[in-house]
Amino acid sequence: MSGAYLQEIFSSVQGEGPFVGCRQVFIRLAGCNWTCTYCDTPTDPAPKTWVMEKTPGCRNFMTLANPVEPVELAEMITSHYDLTLHHSVSLTGGEPLLHTQFLKKLIPGICGTRAGIFLETNGTLPDKLSSVIDWVDIVSMDVKLESSTGTKTPWDAHKRFLTVAARKKVYVKVVVSASTKEAEIEQTGKLIYSIDPEIELILQPVTARGGIVTPSVDRVLRLQERALKILQNVRVIPQTHLMMGQL
Ligand SMILES: C[S@@+](CC[C@H](N)C(=O)[O-])C[C@H]1O[C@@H](n2cnc3c(N)ncnc32)[C@H](O)[C@@H]1O
Ligand SMILES: Nc1nc2[nH]cc(C(=O)O)c2c(=O)[nH]1
Ligand code: SF4
Ligand SMILES: [Mg+2]
């Protein structure tokens, strides 16, 4: 099957990590292979419908049927959005790397932005990343700490993943909570350092959900110091789109 199940498409500003504020077209694919207690996004693998703005940036959504064919979707996006006004197209989800065959057919048709294709991923599928890395320009890779997600951290898969991602522009994002252990941050820092000490680490305080509690101001500073003992570039950046009332 060449089609894929989508959740939504919208134009907004990137709200997380070092590209905060950049205008992006977000393509949110359906389904996820991971479980994060704090997740703020539905992960139904096969929703009957998906939504797209009638007018870019106006949040007047129209409902469309799933699944969608890649070439048809590329035509819808390029006729609907002025990609030249956008920094990049953000492929997100759910977990976008569950849809690599679809992405390889979609991406050639949506390459008109200023900085290309931005992949927002949970960092758990290195072989899937290898199959599409040539089509991607920027990788936002999560490291999934057990203290926040409730699922055991896949350290080996993360290491293999970052090795592949380092072939392009990449940064690592780690959601931290009140229960994040300094040892987890240290292991994250050592993983990054072992591949490239220059790769930036973003500590993203959890937006409280699912019983996962936002870390205290003091705790965030201690965690950042722990990472700075290992890495050059460590910033604390929250989910800013929520503060701006942006999607
Ligand atoms: C919804 S996920 C989709 C992409 C991919 N599955 C991943 O986890 O990176 C996008 C980003 O939102 C973050 N996120 C989801 N829920 C959050 C929350 N409650 N607080 C902070 N960040 C959250 C994830 O950690 C991830 O960096
Ligand atoms: N504005 C905005 N920025 C984002 N960065 C990552 C997002 C995601 O859900 O993947 C996201 C999102 O949902 N909205
Ligand atoms: S990997 Fe991403 S989409 Fe999947 S549950 Fe975690 S935060 Fe949500
Ligand atoms: Mg989001």
Short mmCIF file of C-alpha atoms and ligand atoms in Angstrom, two decimals:
data_model
loop_
_atom_site.label_atom_id
_atom_site.label_comp_id
_atom_site.label_asym_id
_atom_site.label_seq_id
_atom_site.Cartn_x
_atom_site.Cartn_y
_atom_site.Cartn_z
CA MET A 1 0.00 0.00 0.00
CA SER A 2 1.58 3.37 -1.03
CA GLY A 3 -0.85 5.55 0.93
CA ALA A 4 -0.38 6.69 4.53
CA TYR A 5 -2.63 7.66 7.43
CA LEU A 6 -2.30 11.33 8.44
CA GLN A 7 -3.50 13.27 11.48
CA GLU A 8 -3.21 16.91 10.40
CA ILE A 9 -1.42 19.48 8.25
CA PHE A 10 -1.04 23.11 9.30
CA SER A 11 1.29 26.11 8.93
CA SER A 12 2.73 27.40 12.19
CA VAL A 13 5.92 28.43 13.93
CA GLN A 14 8.26 25.76 15.25
CA GLY A 15 7.66 25.78 18.98
CA GLU A 16 10.44 23.48 20.21
CA GLY A 17 14.24 23.32 20.14
CA PRO A 18 16.81 25.57 18.43
CA PHE A 19 14.60 26.41 15.43
CA VAL A 20 11.91 27.99 17.62
CA GLY A 21 10.00 30.63 15.69
CA CYS A 22 10.80 29.31 12.21
CA ARG A 23 7.70 29.07 9.99
CA GLN A 24 6.98 25.50 9.03
CA VAL A 25 4.35 23.43 7.30
CA PHE A 26 3.68 20.59 9.75
CA ILE A 27 2.72 17.19 8.35
CA ARG A 28 1.61 15.03 11.27
CA LEU A 29 1.54 11.34 10.35
CA ALA A 30 -0.48 8.80 12.32
CA GLY A 31 0.68 5.99 14.59
CA CYS A 32 3.65 5.56 16.90
CA ASN A 33 5.94 2.70 17.92
CA TRP A 34 6.69 4.17 21.35
CA THR A 35 4.79 5.04 24.53
CA CYS A 36 5.51 8.27 26.39
CA THR A 37 3.36 8.92 29.43
CA TYR A 38 3.59 12.68 28.76
CA CYS A 39 2.66 12.53 25.08
CA ASP A 40 0.48 15.47 24.01
CA THR A 41 -0.50 13.93 20.67
CA PRO A 42 -2.95 11.16 19.65
CA THR A 43 -1.20 8.02 18.34
CA ASP A 44 -4.10 6.18 16.68
CA PRO A 45 -2.42 4.37 13.74
CA ALA A 46 -5.40 4.52 11.36
CA PRO A 47 -7.76 7.45 11.93
CA LYS A 48 -10.58 7.46 9.37
CA THR A 49 -10.04 11.16 8.63
CA TRP A 50 -7.42 13.89 8.92
CA VAL A 51 -7.60 17.71 8.86
CA MET A 52 -5.95 20.48 6.86
CA GLU A 53 -6.41 24.26 6.98
CA LYS A 54 -8.67 25.67 4.23
CA THR A 55 -6.65 28.92 4.48
CA PRO A 56 -3.00 28.59 5.58
CA GLY A 57 -2.49 29.79 9.13
CA CYS A 58 -6.22 30.46 9.66
CA ARG A 59 -7.08 27.26 11.58
CA ASN A 60 -10.26 26.85 9.50
CA PHE A 61 -9.78 23.10 9.09
CA MET A 62 -11.39 20.86 6.50
CA THR A 63 -11.79 17.14 7.10
CA LEU A 64 -10.41 14.65 4.55
CA ALA A 65 -10.37 10.86 4.24
CA ASN A 66 -7.44 8.57 5.05
CA PRO A 67 -5.27 7.03 3.64
CA VAL A 68 -3.62 9.56 1.31
CA GLU A 69 -1.38 8.85 -1.68
CA PRO A 70 2.05 10.64 -1.57
CA VAL A 71 1.94 12.31 -4.99
CA GLU A 72 -1.63 13.56 -4.38
CA LEU A 73 -0.61 14.93 -0.98
CA ALA A 74 2.43 16.73 -2.42
CA GLU A 75 0.13 18.42 -4.99
CA MET A 76 -2.32 19.45 -2.26
CA ILE A 77 0.48 20.96 -0.16
CA THR A 78 2.22 22.87 -2.95
CA SER A 79 -1.08 24.25 -4.28
CA HIS A 80 -2.16 25.21 -0.78
CA TYR A 81 0.94 26.65 0.91
CA ASP A 82 3.58 29.06 -0.40
CA LEU A 83 6.55 26.89 0.53
CA THR A 84 8.99 29.72 -0.35
CA LEU A 85 7.69 31.59 2.73
CA HIS A 86 8.43 28.58 4.97
CA HIS A 87 11.76 27.65 6.59
CA SER A 88 11.04 23.94 6.23
CA VAL A 89 8.44 21.19 6.16
CA SER A 90 8.26 19.41 9.53
CA LEU A 91 7.56 15.68 9.25
CA THR A 92 6.17 14.69 12.62
CA GLY A 93 3.57 12.46 14.25
CA GLY A 94 3.15 10.08 15.95
CA GLU A 95 6.41 8.66 14.66
CA PRO A 96 7.07 9.74 11.04
CA LEU A 97 9.69 7.02 10.47
CA LEU A 98 6.90 4.43 10.48
CA HIS A 99 6.12 5.78 6.99
CA THR A 100 9.48 5.72 5.17
CA GLN A 101 8.20 4.27 1.87
CA PHE A 102 5.54 7.01 1.78
CA LEU A 103 8.05 9.75 2.72
CA LYS A 104 10.45 8.78 -0.07
CA LYS A 105 7.64 9.34 -2.59
CA LEU A 106 6.28 12.49 -0.85
CA ILE A 107 9.48 14.44 -0.22
CA PRO A 108 10.53 15.07 -3.85
CA GLY A 109 7.22 16.91 -4.31
CA ILE A 110 7.53 19.26 -1.30
CA CYS A 111 11.05 20.62 -1.64
CA GLY A 112 10.31 24.33 -2.17
CA THR A 113 11.09 25.64 1.33
CA ARG A 114 14.18 27.65 2.33
CA ALA A 115 15.83 24.98 4.49
CA GLY A 116 14.24 21.74 3.29
CA ILE A 117 12.91 18.76 5.21
CA PHE A 118 12.82 18.76 9.04
CA LEU A 119 12.33 15.37 10.75
CA GLU A 120 10.86 15.30 14.26
CA THR A 121 11.57 11.80 15.54
CA ASN A 122 11.77 9.65 18.67
CA GLY A 123 15.24 8.33 17.76
CA THR A 124 14.30 4.66 18.15
CA LEU A 125 14.36 3.43 14.52
CA PRO A 126 17.92 3.70 13.15
CA ASP A 127 17.39 1.41 10.16
CA LYS A 128 14.31 3.38 9.11
CA LEU A 129 16.32 6.61 9.39
CA SER A 130 19.09 5.12 7.22
CA SER A 131 16.53 4.49 4.48
CA VAL A 132 15.48 8.17 4.29
CA ILE A 133 18.48 10.15 5.59
CA ASP A 134 19.36 11.24 2.04
CA TRP A 135 15.95 12.92 1.75
CA VAL A 136 16.17 14.81 5.08
CA ASP A 137 17.99 18.07 5.91
CA ILE A 138 17.53 18.57 9.67
CA VAL A 139 16.94 15.89 12.31
CA SER A 140 15.35 16.67 15.67
CA MET A 141 16.08 13.50 17.63
CA ASP A 142 14.49 12.77 20.99
CA VAL A 143 16.28 10.73 23.62
CA LYS A 144 13.49 8.99 25.52
CA LEU A 145 14.30 8.97 29.23
CA GLU A 146 12.50 6.26 31.18
CA SER A 147 11.89 8.68 34.06
CA SER A 148 9.58 10.75 31.83
CA THR A 149 8.25 8.25 29.28
CA GLY A 150 7.76 5.25 31.54
CA THR A 151 9.38 3.08 28.86
CA LYS A 152 12.95 1.73 29.18
CA THR A 153 15.41 4.02 27.34
CA PRO A 154 16.70 2.28 24.16
CA TRP A 155 20.31 3.43 24.58
CA ASP A 156 21.77 1.15 21.87
CA ALA A 157 19.14 2.13 19.30
CA HIS A 158 19.61 5.81 20.19
CA LYS A 159 23.38 5.50 19.66
CA ARG A 160 22.94 3.80 16.27
CA PHE A 161 20.32 6.40 15.37
CA LEU A 162 22.50 9.42 16.21
CA THR A 163 25.41 7.89 14.26
CA VAL A 164 23.22 7.99 11.12
CA ALA A 165 21.58 11.34 11.93
CA ALA A 166 25.01 12.97 12.37
CA ARG A 167 25.41 12.76 8.59
CA LYS A 168 23.01 15.77 8.46
CA LYS A 169 22.26 18.75 10.72
CA VAL A 170 21.06 17.18 13.98
CA TYR A 171 20.26 18.14 17.55
CA VAL A 172 19.07 16.03 20.47
CA LYS A 173 16.03 16.94 22.54
CA VAL A 174 15.31 15.35 25.89
CA VAL A 175 12.08 15.92 27.79
CA VAL A 176 12.93 16.36 31.46
CA SER A 177 10.57 16.05 34.41
CA ALA A 178 10.64 16.24 38.20
CA SER A 179 11.73 12.59 38.25
CA THR A 180 14.55 12.86 35.69
CA LYS A 181 17.74 11.45 37.19
CA GLU A 182 21.10 13.22 36.81
CA ALA A 183 22.52 9.84 35.77
CA GLU A 184 20.12 9.81 32.79
CA ILE A 185 21.35 13.22 31.68
CA GLU A 186 24.94 12.09 32.13
CA GLN A 187 24.31 8.99 29.97
CA THR A 188 22.64 11.19 27.33
CA GLY A 189 25.63 13.54 27.34
CA LYS A 190 28.12 10.69 27.03
CA LEU A 191 26.12 9.18 24.16
CA ILE A 192 26.21 12.49 22.26
CA TYR A 193 29.88 13.10 23.11
CA SER A 194 30.83 9.67 21.76
CA ILE A 195 29.51 10.71 18.35
CA ASP A 196 30.19 14.48 18.15
CA PRO A 197 30.72 16.77 21.19
CA GLU A 198 29.44 19.71 19.10
CA ILE A 199 25.92 18.27 18.71
CA GLU A 200 23.51 20.46 20.68
CA LEU A 201 21.40 19.04 23.51
CA ILE A 202 18.05 20.68 24.30
CA LEU A 203 16.50 20.10 27.72
CA GLN A 204 12.75 20.46 27.19
CA PRO A 205 10.86 20.74 30.50
CA VAL A 206 7.80 18.52 30.26
CA THR A 207 4.46 20.29 29.90
CA ALA A 208 2.72 18.49 32.73
CA ARG A 209 0.53 15.61 31.46
CA GLY A 210 -0.33 12.04 32.38
CA GLY A 211 0.93 12.49 35.93
CA ILE A 212 4.38 13.59 34.71
CA VAL A 213 5.37 16.69 36.67
CA THR A 214 7.32 19.69 35.39
CA PRO A 215 10.76 19.93 37.03
CA SER A 216 11.42 22.74 39.50
CA VAL A 217 13.43 25.76 38.40
CA ASP A 218 16.33 24.57 40.54
CA ARG A 219 16.16 21.00 39.19
CA VAL A 220 16.35 22.22 35.58
CA LEU A 221 19.52 24.19 36.38
CA ARG A 222 21.15 21.18 38.09
CA LEU A 223 20.34 18.95 35.09
CA GLN A 224 21.74 21.52 32.67
CA GLU A 225 24.97 21.80 34.70
CA ARG A 226 25.36 18.03 34.59
CA ALA A 227 25.12 18.08 30.79
CA LEU A 228 27.44 21.10 30.48
CA LYS A 229 30.16 19.14 32.26
CA ILE A 230 30.20 16.87 29.18
CA LEU A 231 28.94 18.87 26.21
CA GLN A 232 29.61 22.26 24.58
CA ASN A 233 26.03 23.27 23.71
CA VAL A 234 23.17 22.65 26.16
CA ARG A 235 20.07 24.87 26.20
CA VAL A 236 16.82 24.79 28.16
CA ILE A 237 13.88 25.50 25.82
CA PRO A 238 10.23 24.79 26.72
CA GLN A 239 7.35 24.16 24.32
CA THR A 240 6.93 27.79 23.27
CA HIS A 241 4.04 27.32 20.80
CA LEU A 242 1.72 26.68 23.73
CA MET A 243 2.73 30.04 25.27
CA MET A 244 2.00 31.81 21.96
CA GLY A 245 -1.35 30.07 21.46
CA GLN A 246 0.04 28.54 18.26
CA LEU A 247 -0.72 24.97 17.14
C1 LIG B 1 4.58 14.55 19.61
S1 LIG B 1 6.27 14.17 19.34
C2 LIG B 1 6.22 13.56 17.68
C3 LIG B 1 7.59 13.20 17.12
C4 LIG B 1 8.27 11.97 17.72
N1 LIG B 1 7.33 10.89 17.96
C5 LIG B 1 9.00 12.33 19.00
O1 LIG B 1 8.57 11.89 20.09
O2 LIG B 1 10.01 13.06 18.90
C6 LIG B 1 7.05 15.76 19.11
C7 LIG B 1 7.74 16.33 20.31
O3 LIG B 1 6.79 16.68 21.32
C8 LIG B 1 7.38 16.38 22.57
N2 LIG B 1 6.33 16.30 23.58
C9 LIG B 1 5.20 15.56 23.51
N3 LIG B 1 4.45 15.75 24.62
C10 LIG B 1 5.14 16.63 25.40
C11 LIG B 1 4.90 17.20 26.68
N4 LIG B 1 3.81 16.90 27.40
N5 LIG B 1 5.82 18.07 27.18
C12 LIG B 1 6.94 18.37 26.47
N6 LIG B 1 7.23 17.85 25.26
C13 LIG B 1 6.33 16.98 24.74
C14 LIG B 1 8.10 15.07 22.31
O4 LIG B 1 9.05 14.77 23.30
C15 LIG B 1 8.74 15.37 20.97
O5 LIG B 1 9.99 16.04 21.16
N1 LIG B 2 4.25 24.74 16.88
C1 LIG B 2 4.60 23.46 17.05
N2 LIG B 2 5.91 23.11 17.10
C2 LIG B 2 6.22 21.80 17.22
N3 LIG B 2 7.45 21.20 17.27
C3 LIG B 2 7.31 19.87 17.34
C4 LIG B 2 5.95 19.57 17.34
C5 LIG B 2 5.40 18.21 17.27
O1 LIG B 2 4.30 17.92 17.77
O2 LIG B 2 6.08 17.38 16.60
C6 LIG B 2 5.24 20.80 17.29
C7 LIG B 2 3.87 21.19 17.30
O3 LIG B 2 2.94 20.36 17.46
N4 LIG B 2 3.61 22.51 17.15
S1 SF4 B 3 7.38 8.90 20.62
FE1 SF4 B 3 6.54 10.95 20.18
S2 SF4 B 3 4.48 10.57 19.32
FE2 SF4 B 3 5.20 8.64 20.22
S3 SF4 B 3 4.31 8.62 22.28
FE3 SF4 B 3 6.36 9.56 22.47
S4 SF4 B 3 6.07 11.76 22.23
FE4 SF4 B 3 4.19 10.75 21.53
MG MG B 4 3.22 18.98 19.14
#
